[in-house]
Coordinates of C-alpha atoms in Angstrom, one line a residue:
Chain A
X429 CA 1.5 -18.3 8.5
X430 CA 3.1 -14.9 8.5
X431 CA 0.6 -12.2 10.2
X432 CA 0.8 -8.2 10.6
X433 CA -1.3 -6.9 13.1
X434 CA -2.1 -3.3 13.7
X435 CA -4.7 -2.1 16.3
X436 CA -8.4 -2.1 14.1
X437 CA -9.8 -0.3 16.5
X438 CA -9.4 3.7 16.1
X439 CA -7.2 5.8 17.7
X440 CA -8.0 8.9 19.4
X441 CA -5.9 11.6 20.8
X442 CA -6.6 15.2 21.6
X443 CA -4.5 18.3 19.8
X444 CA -0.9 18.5 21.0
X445 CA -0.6 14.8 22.3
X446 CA 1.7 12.4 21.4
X447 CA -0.1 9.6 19.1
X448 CA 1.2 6.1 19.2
X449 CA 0.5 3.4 16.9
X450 CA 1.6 -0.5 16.9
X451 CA 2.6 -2.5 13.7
X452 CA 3.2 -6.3 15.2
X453 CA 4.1 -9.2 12.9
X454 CA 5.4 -13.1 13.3
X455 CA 6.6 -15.4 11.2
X456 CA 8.3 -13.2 9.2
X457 CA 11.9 -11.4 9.1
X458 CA 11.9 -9.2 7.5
X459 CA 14.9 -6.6 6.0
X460 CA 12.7 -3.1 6.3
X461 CA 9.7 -1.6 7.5
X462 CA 7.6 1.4 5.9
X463 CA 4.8 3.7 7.1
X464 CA 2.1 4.7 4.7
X465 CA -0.6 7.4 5.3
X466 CA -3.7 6.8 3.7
X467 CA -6.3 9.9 3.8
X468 CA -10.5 8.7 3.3
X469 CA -10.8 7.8 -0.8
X470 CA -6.7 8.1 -1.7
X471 CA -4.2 6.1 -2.7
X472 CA -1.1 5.5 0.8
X473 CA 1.7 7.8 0.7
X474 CA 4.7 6.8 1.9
X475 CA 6.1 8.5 5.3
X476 CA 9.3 7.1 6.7
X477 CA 11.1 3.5 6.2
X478 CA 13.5 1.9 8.9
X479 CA 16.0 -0.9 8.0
X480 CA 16.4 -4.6 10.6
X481 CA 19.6 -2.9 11.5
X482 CA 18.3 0.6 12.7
X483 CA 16.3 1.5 16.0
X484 CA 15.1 4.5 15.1
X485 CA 14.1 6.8 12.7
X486 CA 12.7 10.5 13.0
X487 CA 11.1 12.9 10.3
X488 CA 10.2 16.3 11.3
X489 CA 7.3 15.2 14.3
X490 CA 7.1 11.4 13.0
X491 CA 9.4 8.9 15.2
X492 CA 9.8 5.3 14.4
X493 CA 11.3 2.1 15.7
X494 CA 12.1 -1.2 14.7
X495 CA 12.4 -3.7 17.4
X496 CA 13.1 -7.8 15.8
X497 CA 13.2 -9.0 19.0
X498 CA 9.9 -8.0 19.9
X499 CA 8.8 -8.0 16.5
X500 CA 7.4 -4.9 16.1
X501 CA 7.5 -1.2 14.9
X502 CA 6.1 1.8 17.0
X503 CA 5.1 4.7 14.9
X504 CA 5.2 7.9 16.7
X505 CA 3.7 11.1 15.7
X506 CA 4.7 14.2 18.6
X507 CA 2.7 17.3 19.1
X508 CA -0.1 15.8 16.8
X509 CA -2.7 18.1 15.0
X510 CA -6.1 17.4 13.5
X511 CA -4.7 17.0 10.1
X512 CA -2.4 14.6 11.2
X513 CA -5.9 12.4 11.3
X514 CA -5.7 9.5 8.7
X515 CA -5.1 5.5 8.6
X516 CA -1.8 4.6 9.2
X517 CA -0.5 1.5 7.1
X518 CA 2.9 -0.6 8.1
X519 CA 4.5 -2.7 5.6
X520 CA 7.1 -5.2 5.5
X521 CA 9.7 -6.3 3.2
X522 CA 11.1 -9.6 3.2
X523 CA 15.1 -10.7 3.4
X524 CA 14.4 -11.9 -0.1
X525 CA 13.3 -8.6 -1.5
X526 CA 10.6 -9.8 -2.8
X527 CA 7.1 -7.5 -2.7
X528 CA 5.5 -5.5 0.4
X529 CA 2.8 -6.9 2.4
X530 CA 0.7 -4.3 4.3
X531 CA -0.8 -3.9 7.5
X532 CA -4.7 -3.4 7.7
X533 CA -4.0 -0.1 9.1
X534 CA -4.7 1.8 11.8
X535 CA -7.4 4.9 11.8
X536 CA -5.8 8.1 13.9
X537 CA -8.3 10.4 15.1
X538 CA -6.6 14.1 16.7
X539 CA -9.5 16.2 17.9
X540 CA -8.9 20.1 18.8
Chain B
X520 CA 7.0 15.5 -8.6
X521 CA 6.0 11.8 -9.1
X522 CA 3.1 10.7 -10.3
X523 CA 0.5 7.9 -10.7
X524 CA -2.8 8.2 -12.6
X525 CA -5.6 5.9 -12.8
X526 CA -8.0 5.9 -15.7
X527 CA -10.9 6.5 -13.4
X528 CA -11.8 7.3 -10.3
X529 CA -15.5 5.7 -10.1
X530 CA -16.7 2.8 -12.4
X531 CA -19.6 0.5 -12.4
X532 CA -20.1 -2.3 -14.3
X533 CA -22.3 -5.1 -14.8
X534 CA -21.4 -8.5 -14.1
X535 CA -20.4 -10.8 -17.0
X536 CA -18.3 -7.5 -18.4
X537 CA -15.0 -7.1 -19.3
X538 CA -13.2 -4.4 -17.3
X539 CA -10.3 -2.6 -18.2
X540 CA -8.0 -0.6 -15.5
X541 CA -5.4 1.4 -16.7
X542 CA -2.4 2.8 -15.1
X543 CA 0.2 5.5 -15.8
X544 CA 3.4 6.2 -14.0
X545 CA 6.0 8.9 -15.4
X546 CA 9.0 8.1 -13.3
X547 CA 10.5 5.6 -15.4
X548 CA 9.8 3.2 -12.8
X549 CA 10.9 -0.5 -13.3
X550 CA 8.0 -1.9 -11.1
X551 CA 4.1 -1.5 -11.2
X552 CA 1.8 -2.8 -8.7
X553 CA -1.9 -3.5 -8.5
X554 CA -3.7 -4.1 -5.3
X555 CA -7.7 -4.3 -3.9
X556 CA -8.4 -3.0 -0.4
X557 CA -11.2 -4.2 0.9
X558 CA -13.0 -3.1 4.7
X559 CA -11.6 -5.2 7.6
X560 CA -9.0 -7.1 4.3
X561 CA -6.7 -4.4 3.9
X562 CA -4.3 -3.5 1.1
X563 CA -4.0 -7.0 -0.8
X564 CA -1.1 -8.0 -4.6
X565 CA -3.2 -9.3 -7.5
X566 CA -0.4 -8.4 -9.6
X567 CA 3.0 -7.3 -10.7
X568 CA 5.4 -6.5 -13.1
X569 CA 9.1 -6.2 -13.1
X570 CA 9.6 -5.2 -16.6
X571 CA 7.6 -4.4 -19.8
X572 CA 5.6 -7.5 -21.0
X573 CA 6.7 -9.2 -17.2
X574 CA 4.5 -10.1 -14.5
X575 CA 4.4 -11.9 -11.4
X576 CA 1.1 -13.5 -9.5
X577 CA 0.3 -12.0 -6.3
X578 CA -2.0 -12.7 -3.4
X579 CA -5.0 -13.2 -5.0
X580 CA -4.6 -13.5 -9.1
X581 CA -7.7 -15.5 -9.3
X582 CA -10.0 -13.6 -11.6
X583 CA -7.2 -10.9 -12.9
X584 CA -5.5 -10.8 -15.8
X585 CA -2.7 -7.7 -16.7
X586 CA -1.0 -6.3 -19.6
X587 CA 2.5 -4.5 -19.9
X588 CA 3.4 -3.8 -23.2
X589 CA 4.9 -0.1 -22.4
X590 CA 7.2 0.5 -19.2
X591 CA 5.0 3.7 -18.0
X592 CA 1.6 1.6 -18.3
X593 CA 0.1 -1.2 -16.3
X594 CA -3.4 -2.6 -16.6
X595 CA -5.5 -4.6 -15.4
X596 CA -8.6 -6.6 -16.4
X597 CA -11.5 -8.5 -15.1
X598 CA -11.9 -11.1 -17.9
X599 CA -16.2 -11.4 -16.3
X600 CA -16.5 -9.5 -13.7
X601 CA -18.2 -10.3 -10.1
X602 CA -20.5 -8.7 -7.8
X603 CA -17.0 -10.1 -5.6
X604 CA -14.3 -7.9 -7.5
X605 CA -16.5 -5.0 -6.3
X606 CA -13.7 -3.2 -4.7
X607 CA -11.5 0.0 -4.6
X608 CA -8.2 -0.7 -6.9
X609 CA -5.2 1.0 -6.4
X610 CA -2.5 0.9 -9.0
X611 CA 1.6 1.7 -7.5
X612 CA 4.9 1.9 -9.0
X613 CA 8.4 1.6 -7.5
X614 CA 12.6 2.2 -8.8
X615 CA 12.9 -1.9 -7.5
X616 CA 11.1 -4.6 -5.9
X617 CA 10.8 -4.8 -2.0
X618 CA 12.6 -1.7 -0.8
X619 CA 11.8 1.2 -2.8
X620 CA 8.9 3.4 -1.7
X621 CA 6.1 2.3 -3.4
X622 CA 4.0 6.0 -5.2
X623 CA 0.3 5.0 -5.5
X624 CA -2.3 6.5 -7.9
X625 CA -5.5 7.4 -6.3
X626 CA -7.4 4.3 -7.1
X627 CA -10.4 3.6 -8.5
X628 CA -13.9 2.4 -6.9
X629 CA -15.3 -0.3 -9.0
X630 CA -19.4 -1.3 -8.5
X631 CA -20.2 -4.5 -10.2
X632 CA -24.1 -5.4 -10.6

């Protein structure tokens, strides 16, 4: 059956360091990838999105990549700050186009 | 600036009820969304719709019924609700299916008793 995985346990990073999260999936293929931040009691907002056919995205401090091969994305937040703390959501798309399916999410925590 | 508005933000209802949720987008979106997130379940479909008076099953219908009758409005309804469908419900909209960004509202924390 298709699966996403992201890391349950929390992440935590001090002020300044790069933060790293890990969106892994099988069984699946799909077309595009999206990052969501969701902050405690809020709906996600959407972040960055990265097609099958792109390695790399960047935003301001926020790098992502899209590996098929490996089957996985790498989120990358650089020089992070405490307000940068949140859960971090992947999503995928199917080839088909059909609906998103979302990660459980992972929780970043930056500390000063 | 886009924007998605839930009914309410804190509900709690008995069980046997009928619930309403409602939804509001103003971006002329096409496609509206509803989805449960549960601890250690994540973000899971109940529903969608593609177009006014539309709507597609999604991951877990069971229990959910919706309603489209205007494009900008999206409900959804627990016909007898369960202490189960406690839950927070988060309502989202999108241009298309599948690649567009999806704009969330802020959700809404349903107690059932």
């Amino acid at each position: 059956s298709q699966k996403i995985e992201q890391n349950s346990e929390a992440l935590n990073i001090q002020e300044g360091k790069t933060a790293t999260l890990t969106c892994n999936y099988t069984n699946y293929s799909p077309a595009y990838l999206q990052w969501y931040r969701q902050d405690p009691g809020r709906g996600p907002v959407f972040l960055l999105l990265i097609r099958e056919n792109e390695k790399e995205k960047r935003k301001e401090r926020l790098k992502v990549t899209f590996d098929t091969t490996l089957k996985q994305s790498l989120f990358h937040i650089t020089a992070s700050q405490p307000a940068d703390s949140a859960t971090y959501l992947c999503a995928l798309v199917g080839s088909g186009y059909s609906t998103l399916t979302f990660g459980k999410g992972t929780m970043l925590l930056v500390s000063p | 600036d886009v924007k998605v508005t839930q009914s309410s933000r804190y509900l709690v209802k008995r069980t046997g009820e009928k619930v309403f949720l409602e939804c509001v987008q103003d971006m002329d979106h096409e496609n509206m969304f509803w989805y449960r997130q549960d601890p250690g379940l994540g973000l899971r479909l109940i529903y969608f719709s593609y177009d006014v008076k539309m709507k597609e099953k999604g991951d877990i219908p069971e229990g959910y019924s919706v309603s489209r009758e205007k494009k900008e409005r999206f409900s959804l309804i627990l016909e007898s609700a369960s202490t189960n469908q406690t839950s927070m419900y988060l309502c989202a909209s999108s241009l298309s299916l599948g690649v567009e960004t999806q704009y969330f509202g802020p959700g809404t924390r349903l107690l059932v008793l």
